[in-house]
Amino acid sequence: MAVRHFLTLNDLTPAELEAVIKRAIELKKMNQEGAVFEPFKNRVMGMIFEKSSTRTRVSFESGMAQFGGHAIFLSPRDTQLGRGEPIEDSARVLSRMVDIIMIRTFEHEKIERFAAYSNVPVINALTDDYHPCQLLADIQTYVEHRGSIKGKVVAWIGDGNNMCNSYINAAAQFDFKLQIACPKGFEPMQSLVAANADRVTVVSDPETALKDANLVVTDVWASMGQEEEQQERINAFQNYQISPERMSLAAPDALFMHCLPAHRGEEVSEDMLDHSSSVVWDEAENRLHAQKALMEFLLQHS
Ligand code: CP
Ligand code: NVA
């Protein structure tokens, strides 16, 4: 069987993604009921983090522990990767020792190269271009609160970043309409927008993008690696904050999501995360359940 990776949402078919979401909801229920389910006894996950993380690290590590397996946290500070050992060599060595690998890094091309040389599944735990694991949790959360996202309208307000690019992939894979609003010069990947022009629009005005939206999503204005642009970005994004007033422009039953961490007073008003439309804490928790379903899928299909 060929090894299956999860570098973007396009690595799984729409039917496979649907099955992963369904399974995530089942695994969550099992967890809540206190069921012990350990299909990965003696299995090991390697976790390479070249950027900071709270949710991603804890959800993968807890998920692997709950499955009866083990996870090894690898930082470039104390592995040979940080001293220049080639990606290709690291991939060949690590994949002889562990059963599955997740990577959080900068250039997307790096994870593609790693996957090309890995004998075990590789999961994208965030690159500069994509954050597909977060989308699994977001879709699971939408389904739990409102049912299928098929045919719905999603508004992305803010930076055309890794999350926004993954929302474009999600629009195609889960069949919804995506209305993006971002300042000029901060648009998502042009080739992705062009390839999905039938369901994705990009405007600069948040009000237009919020119209009829069933789900409103935003993210930080300066992502990891863009710390030096922080002030310039705060200036450019002034008109892109999501607040309860702004939410009232969306559909009456609209949900609000944010992958977190959030900056209150910047992309969200002080009170937004606690607004009645906000499901950000469920969204964060679902990282655990969605990724357990993903790991199970990849190990069963590789
Ligand atoms: N949303 C998310 O990926 O959070 P972390 O950076 O804390 O992992
Ligand atoms: N866009 C953010 C997401 C963090 C989870 C970043 O890349 O820093």
mmCIF file of C-alpha atoms and ligand atoms in Angstrom:
data_model
loop_
_atom_site.group_PDB
_atom_site.id
_atom_site.type_symbol
_atom_site.label_atom_id
_atom_site.label_comp_id
_atom_site.label_asym_id
_atom_site.label_seq_id
_atom_site.Cartn_x
_atom_site.Cartn_y
_atom_site.Cartn_z
ATOM 1 C CA MET A 1 0.000 0.000 0.000
ATOM 2 C CA ALA A 2 1.315 3.460 -0.871
ATOM 3 C CA VAL A 3 1.993 5.729 2.093
ATOM 4 C CA ARG A 4 -0.696 8.377 2.576
ATOM 5 C CA HIS A 5 0.358 11.844 3.726
ATOM 6 C CA PHE A 6 -1.722 14.836 4.830
ATOM 7 C CA LEU A 7 0.112 17.913 3.581
ATOM 8 C CA THR A 8 -3.021 19.721 2.412
ATOM 9 C CA LEU A 9 -6.736 18.911 2.469
ATOM 10 C CA ASN A 10 -6.372 17.796 -1.150
ATOM 11 C CA ASP A 11 -4.481 14.669 -0.046
ATOM 12 C CA LEU A 12 -7.808 13.093 0.972
ATOM 13 C CA THR A 13 -10.866 12.784 -1.238
ATOM 14 C CA PRO A 14 -14.068 14.580 -0.218
ATOM 15 C CA ALA A 15 -15.549 11.208 0.829
ATOM 16 C CA GLU A 16 -12.458 10.393 2.923
ATOM 17 C CA LEU A 17 -12.578 13.808 4.598
ATOM 18 C CA GLU A 18 -16.268 13.306 5.346
ATOM 19 C CA ALA A 19 -15.436 9.931 6.953
ATOM 20 C CA VAL A 20 -12.664 11.488 9.078
ATOM 21 C CA ILE A 21 -15.060 14.165 10.386
ATOM 22 C CA LYS A 22 -17.682 11.528 11.177
ATOM 23 C CA ARG A 23 -15.092 9.407 12.967
ATOM 24 C CA ALA A 24 -13.824 12.452 14.917
ATOM 25 C CA ILE A 25 -17.347 12.973 16.281
ATOM 26 C CA GLU A 26 -17.513 9.270 17.262
ATOM 27 C CA LEU A 27 -14.092 9.341 18.941
ATOM 28 C CA LYS A 28 -15.124 12.460 20.885
ATOM 29 C CA LYS A 29 -18.225 10.657 22.164
ATOM 30 C CA MET A 30 -16.130 7.633 23.171
ATOM 31 C CA ASN A 31 -13.793 9.954 25.055
ATOM 32 C CA GLN A 32 -16.653 11.652 26.843
ATOM 33 C CA GLU A 33 -18.002 8.248 27.875
ATOM 34 C CA GLY A 34 -14.599 7.302 29.270
ATOM 35 C CA ALA A 35 -14.068 4.440 26.821
ATOM 36 C CA VAL A 36 -10.543 3.052 26.615
ATOM 37 C CA PHE A 37 -9.546 2.583 22.969
ATOM 38 C CA GLU A 38 -5.887 1.837 22.340
ATOM 39 C CA PRO A 39 -5.370 0.810 18.698
ATOM 40 C CA PHE A 40 -1.838 2.272 18.582
ATOM 41 C CA LYS A 41 -0.147 0.337 21.400
ATOM 42 C CA ASN A 42 3.630 0.477 20.815
ATOM 43 C CA ARG A 43 3.162 2.918 17.918
ATOM 44 C CA VAL A 44 5.252 6.084 17.976
ATOM 45 C CA MET A 45 4.730 9.547 16.529
ATOM 46 C CA GLY A 46 7.622 11.918 15.778
ATOM 47 C CA MET A 47 6.673 15.587 16.221
ATOM 48 C CA ILE A 48 8.958 18.147 14.569
ATOM 49 C CA PHE A 49 8.268 21.717 15.678
ATOM 50 C CA GLU A 50 10.208 24.579 14.090
ATOM 51 C CA LYS A 51 7.597 27.077 15.344
ATOM 52 C CA SER A 52 5.799 27.491 18.687
ATOM 53 C CA SER A 53 2.586 25.653 19.516
ATOM 54 C CA THR A 54 0.142 25.005 22.334
ATOM 55 C CA ARG A 55 -2.930 23.359 20.760
ATOM 56 C CA THR A 56 -1.167 21.352 18.057
ATOM 57 C CA ARG A 57 1.465 19.886 20.327
ATOM 58 C CA VAL A 58 -0.905 19.007 23.160
ATOM 59 C CA SER A 59 -3.630 17.609 20.904
ATOM 60 C CA PHE A 60 -1.262 15.302 18.996
ATOM 61 C CA GLU A 61 0.595 14.221 22.111
ATOM 62 C CA SER A 62 -2.610 13.587 24.094
ATOM 63 C CA GLY A 63 -4.236 11.887 21.128
ATOM 64 C CA MET A 64 -1.321 9.501 20.733
ATOM 65 C CA ALA A 65 -1.295 8.764 24.498
ATOM 66 C CA GLN A 66 -5.057 8.098 24.493
ATOM 67 C CA PHE A 67 -4.560 5.681 21.591
ATOM 68 C CA GLY A 68 -2.026 3.759 23.700
ATOM 69 C CA GLY A 69 0.977 5.030 21.733
ATOM 70 C CA HIS A 70 3.777 7.474 22.368
ATOM 71 C CA ALA A 71 4.852 10.833 20.903
ATOM 72 C CA ILE A 72 8.363 12.292 20.750
ATOM 73 C CA PHE A 73 8.720 16.089 20.673
ATOM 74 C CA LEU A 74 11.614 17.104 18.422
ATOM 75 C CA SER A 75 12.794 20.701 18.301
ATOM 76 C CA PRO A 76 15.502 21.978 15.921
ATOM 77 C CA ARG A 77 17.317 23.318 18.984
ATOM 78 C CA ASP A 78 18.266 19.834 20.075
ATOM 79 C CA THR A 79 18.147 17.684 16.942
ATOM 80 C CA GLN A 80 20.583 17.547 14.040
ATOM 81 C CA LEU A 81 17.909 19.161 11.835
ATOM 82 C CA GLY A 82 18.771 22.429 13.544
ATOM 83 C CA ARG A 83 22.446 21.892 12.712
ATOM 84 C CA GLY A 84 21.821 21.444 9.020
ATOM 85 C CA GLU A 85 21.283 17.686 8.550
ATOM 86 C CA PRO A 86 19.448 17.501 5.191
ATOM 87 C CA ILE A 87 15.654 17.102 5.287
ATOM 88 C CA GLU A 88 15.901 14.066 3.012
ATOM 89 C CA ASP A 89 18.339 12.259 5.346
ATOM 90 C CA SER A 90 16.277 13.139 8.426
ATOM 91 C CA ALA A 91 13.140 11.811 6.740
ATOM 92 C CA ARG A 92 14.787 8.515 5.819
ATOM 93 C CA VAL A 93 16.199 7.980 9.307
ATOM 94 C CA LEU A 94 13.175 9.057 11.360
ATOM 95 C CA SER A 95 10.710 7.103 9.257
ATOM 96 C CA ARG A 96 12.643 3.904 9.999
ATOM 97 C CA MET A 97 12.077 4.481 13.726
ATOM 98 C CA VAL A 98 8.590 5.915 14.113
ATOM 99 C CA ASP A 99 5.178 5.073 12.639
ATOM 100 C CA ILE A 100 3.888 8.536 11.809
ATOM 101 C CA ILE A 101 5.400 12.038 11.730
ATOM 102 C CA MET A 102 3.946 15.517 12.091
ATOM 103 C CA ILE A 103 5.842 18.668 11.126
ATOM 104 C CA ARG A 104 5.296 22.355 11.848
ATOM 105 C CA THR A 105 7.677 24.438 9.780
ATOM 106 C CA PHE A 106 8.116 27.523 7.584
ATOM 107 C CA GLU A 107 8.373 26.794 3.815
ATOM 108 C CA HIS A 108 5.719 24.365 2.569
ATOM 109 C CA GLU A 109 8.257 22.957 0.126
ATOM 110 C CA LYS A 110 10.237 21.601 3.101
ATOM 111 C CA ILE A 111 7.416 19.316 4.253
ATOM 112 C CA GLU A 112 6.874 18.137 0.672
ATOM 113 C CA ARG A 113 10.535 17.157 0.451
ATOM 114 C CA PHE A 114 10.357 15.415 3.834
ATOM 115 C CA ALA A 115 7.243 13.472 2.775
ATOM 116 C CA ALA A 116 8.856 12.414 -0.498
ATOM 117 C CA TYR A 117 11.583 10.609 1.475
ATOM 118 C CA SER A 118 9.441 9.298 4.338
ATOM 119 C CA ASN A 119 8.245 5.670 4.515
ATOM 120 C CA VAL A 120 5.534 6.607 7.020
ATOM 121 C CA PRO A 121 2.636 9.101 6.879
ATOM 122 C CA VAL A 122 3.577 12.769 7.279
ATOM 123 C CA ILE A 123 1.062 15.292 8.635
ATOM 124 C CA ASN A 124 1.277 19.036 8.028
ATOM 125 C CA ALA A 125 0.911 20.644 11.449
ATOM 126 C CA LEU A 126 1.196 24.140 9.863
ATOM 127 C CA THR A 127 3.450 25.658 7.245
ATOM 128 C CA ASP A 128 3.636 29.241 5.977
ATOM 129 C CA ASP A 129 1.117 28.227 3.279
ATOM 130 C CA TYR A 130 -1.379 25.806 4.879
ATOM 131 C CA HIS A 131 -2.870 24.605 8.191
ATOM 132 C CA PRO A 132 -5.061 21.644 7.156
ATOM 133 C CA CYS A 133 -5.383 20.031 10.625
ATOM 134 C CA GLN A 134 -7.116 23.163 11.891
ATOM 135 C CA LEU A 135 -9.662 22.856 9.091
ATOM 136 C CA LEU A 136 -10.607 19.336 10.183
ATOM 137 C CA ALA A 137 -11.389 20.708 13.654
ATOM 138 C CA ASP A 138 -13.258 23.697 12.206
ATOM 139 C CA ILE A 139 -15.467 21.560 9.969
ATOM 140 C CA GLN A 140 -16.127 19.105 12.804
ATOM 141 C CA THR A 141 -17.187 22.038 14.991
ATOM 142 C CA TYR A 142 -19.497 23.441 12.333
ATOM 143 C CA VAL A 143 -21.107 20.020 11.775
ATOM 144 C CA GLU A 144 -21.636 19.519 15.521
ATOM 145 C CA HIS A 145 -23.356 22.890 15.919
ATOM 146 C CA ARG A 146 -25.203 23.326 12.632
ATOM 147 C CA GLY A 147 -25.047 20.100 10.580
ATOM 148 C CA SER A 148 -23.451 19.774 7.138
ATOM 149 C CA ILE A 149 -21.452 22.744 5.817
ATOM 150 C CA LYS A 150 -22.265 21.793 2.202
ATOM 151 C CA GLY A 151 -23.817 24.732 0.348
ATOM 152 C CA LYS A 152 -23.224 27.174 3.221
ATOM 153 C CA VAL A 153 -21.466 30.544 3.017
ATOM 154 C CA VAL A 154 -18.233 31.100 4.930
ATOM 155 C CA ALA A 155 -16.684 34.563 5.399
ATOM 156 C CA TRP A 156 -12.942 34.841 5.960
ATOM 157 C CA ILE A 157 -12.048 38.299 7.254
ATOM 158 C CA GLY A 158 -8.412 39.401 7.588
ATOM 159 C CA ASP A 159 -5.068 38.104 6.396
ATOM 160 C CA GLY A 160 -4.870 35.865 3.321
ATOM 161 C CA ASN A 161 -2.568 33.545 5.272
ATOM 162 C CA ASN A 162 -2.029 29.784 5.755
ATOM 163 C CA MET A 163 -5.470 29.410 7.376
ATOM 164 C CA CYS A 164 -7.139 31.333 4.574
ATOM 165 C CA ASN A 165 -5.434 29.154 1.937
ATOM 166 C CA SER A 166 -6.647 26.040 3.739
ATOM 167 C CA TYR A 167 -10.178 27.500 3.811
ATOM 168 C CA ILE A 168 -9.983 27.786 0.018
ATOM 169 C CA ASN A 169 -9.089 24.089 -0.212
ATOM 170 C CA ALA A 170 -11.886 23.320 2.252
ATOM 171 C CA ALA A 171 -14.428 25.234 0.155
ATOM 172 C CA ALA A 172 -13.712 22.864 -2.733
ATOM 173 C CA GLN A 173 -13.425 19.663 -0.678
ATOM 174 C CA PHE A 174 -16.463 20.263 1.563
ATOM 175 C CA ASP A 175 -18.479 22.133 -1.082
ATOM 176 C CA PHE A 176 -19.198 25.568 0.397
ATOM 177 C CA LYS A 177 -18.943 29.163 -0.793
ATOM 178 C CA LEU A 178 -16.083 31.272 0.567
ATOM 179 C CA GLN A 179 -16.211 35.078 0.729
ATOM 180 C CA ILE A 180 -12.792 36.487 1.623
ATOM 181 C CA ALA A 181 -12.165 40.091 2.690
ATOM 182 C CA CYS A 182 -8.576 41.261 3.081
ATOM 183 C CA PRO A 183 -6.621 44.472 2.546
ATOM 184 C CA LYS A 184 -4.847 44.992 -0.774
ATOM 185 C CA GLY A 185 -1.463 43.292 -0.694
ATOM 186 C CA PHE A 186 -2.561 40.651 1.860
ATOM 187 C CA GLU A 187 -4.610 38.373 -0.402
ATOM 188 C CA PRO A 188 -4.382 34.550 -0.285
ATOM 189 C CA MET A 189 -2.390 32.509 -2.818
ATOM 190 C CA GLN A 190 -3.459 33.796 -6.232
ATOM 191 C CA SER A 191 -3.220 30.404 -7.986
ATOM 192 C CA LEU A 192 -5.539 28.841 -5.392
ATOM 193 C CA VAL A 193 -8.096 31.617 -5.748
ATOM 194 C CA ALA A 194 -7.984 31.285 -9.541
ATOM 195 C CA ALA A 195 -8.362 27.494 -9.408
ATOM 196 C CA ASN A 196 -11.462 27.832 -7.203
ATOM 197 C CA ALA A 197 -13.005 30.923 -8.781
ATOM 198 C CA ASP A 198 -16.384 29.195 -9.024
ATOM 199 C CA ARG A 199 -16.802 29.240 -5.239
ATOM 200 C CA VAL A 200 -14.257 31.741 -3.859
ATOM 201 C CA THR A 201 -14.461 35.539 -4.026
ATOM 202 C CA VAL A 202 -11.897 38.032 -2.721
ATOM 203 C CA VAL A 203 -12.948 41.586 -1.853
ATOM 204 C CA SER A 204 -11.408 44.310 0.283
ATOM 205 C CA ASP A 205 -14.590 45.275 2.114
ATOM 206 C CA PRO A 206 -15.531 43.153 5.191
ATOM 207 C CA GLU A 207 -19.239 44.105 5.009
ATOM 208 C CA THR A 208 -19.552 42.582 1.525
ATOM 209 C CA ALA A 209 -17.865 39.348 2.603
ATOM 210 C CA LEU A 210 -20.033 39.022 5.726
ATOM 211 C CA LYS A 211 -23.300 39.145 3.815
ATOM 212 C CA ASP A 212 -25.313 35.906 4.265
ATOM 213 C CA ALA A 213 -22.362 34.195 5.986
ATOM 214 C CA ASN A 214 -23.227 31.109 8.054
ATOM 215 C CA LEU A 215 -19.710 30.970 9.471
ATOM 216 C CA VAL A 216 -17.325 33.885 10.111
ATOM 217 C CA VAL A 217 -13.621 33.139 10.583
ATOM 218 C CA THR A 218 -10.572 35.226 11.266
ATOM 219 C CA ASP A 219 -6.981 34.795 12.455
ATOM 220 C CA VAL A 220 -4.083 36.892 13.717
ATOM 221 C CA TRP A 221 -2.868 39.729 11.496
ATOM 222 C CA ALA A 222 0.803 38.748 11.856
ATOM 223 C CA SER A 223 1.535 35.032 11.695
ATOM 224 C CA MET A 224 4.545 33.239 13.141
ATOM 225 C CA GLY A 225 7.618 34.400 11.258
ATOM 226 C CA GLN A 226 6.089 37.838 10.526
ATOM 227 C CA GLU A 227 6.827 39.388 13.927
ATOM 228 C CA GLU A 228 8.803 42.240 12.357
ATOM 229 C CA GLU A 229 5.803 43.272 10.261
ATOM 230 C CA GLN A 230 3.509 43.479 13.288
ATOM 231 C CA GLN A 231 3.083 47.290 13.362
ATOM 232 C CA GLU A 232 2.737 47.655 9.594
ATOM 233 C CA ARG A 233 0.071 44.945 9.654
ATOM 234 C CA ILE A 234 -1.841 46.465 12.574
ATOM 235 C CA ASN A 235 -2.108 49.657 10.488
ATOM 236 C CA ALA A 236 -3.184 47.836 7.309
ATOM 237 C CA PHE A 237 -5.833 45.699 9.057
ATOM 238 C CA GLN A 238 -7.566 48.387 11.167
ATOM 239 C CA ASN A 239 -10.883 47.882 9.359
ATOM 240 C CA TYR A 240 -10.857 44.091 9.672
ATOM 241 C CA GLN A 241 -11.711 43.483 13.332
ATOM 242 C CA ILE A 242 -14.553 41.047 14.092
ATOM 243 C CA SER A 243 -16.900 42.272 16.816
ATOM 244 C CA PRO A 244 -20.484 41.430 17.856
ATOM 245 C CA GLU A 245 -21.634 44.443 15.767
ATOM 246 C CA ARG A 246 -19.870 43.045 12.714
ATOM 247 C CA MET A 247 -21.354 39.583 13.363
ATOM 248 C CA SER A 248 -24.829 41.110 13.086
ATOM 249 C CA LEU A 249 -24.090 41.642 9.360
ATOM 250 C CA ALA A 250 -23.804 37.863 8.846
ATOM 251 C CA ALA A 251 -26.719 35.377 8.729
ATOM 252 C CA PRO A 252 -28.719 35.274 12.004
ATOM 253 C CA ASP A 253 -27.443 31.777 12.922
ATOM 254 C CA ALA A 254 -23.797 32.498 11.991
ATOM 255 C CA LEU A 255 -21.046 30.907 14.056
ATOM 256 C CA PHE A 256 -17.700 32.550 14.792
ATOM 257 C CA MET A 257 -14.382 30.670 14.720
ATOM 258 C CA HIS A 258 -10.718 31.545 15.280
ATOM 259 C CA CYS A 259 -7.939 28.949 15.314
ATOM 260 C CA LEU A 260 -6.288 30.727 18.307
ATOM 261 C CA PRO A 261 -4.161 32.138 19.783
ATOM 262 C CA ALA A 262 -6.141 35.402 19.442
ATOM 263 C CA HIS A 263 -5.184 39.020 19.970
ATOM 264 C CA ARG A 264 -8.106 40.765 21.677
ATOM 265 C CA GLY A 265 -8.294 44.370 20.513
ATOM 266 C CA GLU A 266 -6.752 43.487 17.139
ATOM 267 C CA GLU A 267 -8.493 40.941 14.871
ATOM 268 C CA VAL A 268 -11.204 40.381 17.529
ATOM 269 C CA SER A 269 -12.858 42.860 19.868
ATOM 270 C CA GLU A 270 -12.391 42.282 23.607
ATOM 271 C CA ASP A 271 -15.802 40.578 23.877
ATOM 272 C CA MET A 272 -15.860 38.555 20.632
ATOM 273 C CA LEU A 273 -14.522 35.217 21.879
ATOM 274 C CA ASP A 274 -17.241 35.139 24.553
ATOM 275 C CA HIS A 275 -20.063 36.213 22.214
ATOM 276 C CA SER A 276 -23.019 33.819 21.838
ATOM 277 C CA SER A 277 -21.945 33.046 18.231
ATOM 278 C CA SER A 278 -18.423 32.035 19.249
ATOM 279 C CA VAL A 279 -17.481 28.338 19.283
ATOM 280 C CA VAL A 280 -13.728 28.835 19.622
ATOM 281 C CA TRP A 281 -13.301 26.595 22.675
ATOM 282 C CA ASP A 282 -15.110 23.672 21.047
ATOM 283 C CA GLU A 283 -13.022 24.375 17.946
ATOM 284 C CA ALA A 284 -9.806 24.152 19.982
ATOM 285 C CA GLU A 285 -10.912 20.932 21.726
ATOM 286 C CA ASN A 286 -11.795 19.358 18.401
ATOM 287 C CA ARG A 287 -8.161 19.506 17.321
ATOM 288 C CA LEU A 288 -7.736 16.472 19.589
ATOM 289 C CA HIS A 289 -10.619 14.431 18.193
ATOM 290 C CA ALA A 290 -10.136 15.386 14.536
ATOM 291 C CA GLN A 291 -6.436 14.561 14.594
ATOM 292 C CA LYS A 292 -7.068 11.220 16.302
ATOM 293 C CA ALA A 293 -9.425 10.396 13.447
ATOM 294 C CA LEU A 294 -6.807 11.574 10.945
ATOM 295 C CA MET A 295 -4.010 9.492 12.498
ATOM 296 C CA GLU A 296 -6.261 6.433 12.543
ATOM 297 C CA PHE A 297 -7.140 6.997 8.867
ATOM 298 C CA LEU A 298 -3.524 7.447 7.751
ATOM 299 C CA LEU A 299 -2.254 4.420 9.671
ATOM 300 C CA GLN A 300 -5.086 2.245 8.405
ATOM 301 C CA HIS A 301 -4.479 3.318 4.792
ATOM 302 C CA SER A 302 -0.661 3.144 4.622
HETATM 303 N N1 CP B 1 -4.372 26.782 16.304
HETATM 304 C C1 CP B 1 -3.139 26.304 16.501
HETATM 305 O O1 CP B 1 -2.556 25.656 15.633
HETATM 306 O O2 CP B 1 -2.622 26.604 17.712
HETATM 307 P P1 CP B 1 -1.136 26.340 18.223
HETATM 308 O O3 CP B 1 -0.234 27.318 17.482
HETATM 309 O O4 CP B 1 -1.192 26.647 19.694
HETATM 310 O O5 CP B 1 -0.736 24.943 17.947
HETATM 311 N N1 NVA B 2 -1.731 32.036 10.954
HETATM 312 C C1 NVA B 2 -1.216 31.686 12.248
HETATM 313 C C2 NVA B 2 -1.898 30.450 12.752
HETATM 314 C C3 NVA B 2 -1.435 30.016 14.125
HETATM 315 C C4 NVA B 2 -2.094 28.760 14.590
HETATM 316 C C5 NVA B 2 0.274 31.482 12.154
HETATM 317 O O1 NVA B 2 0.744 30.894 11.173
HETATM 318 O O2 NVA B 2 0.991 31.934 13.055
#
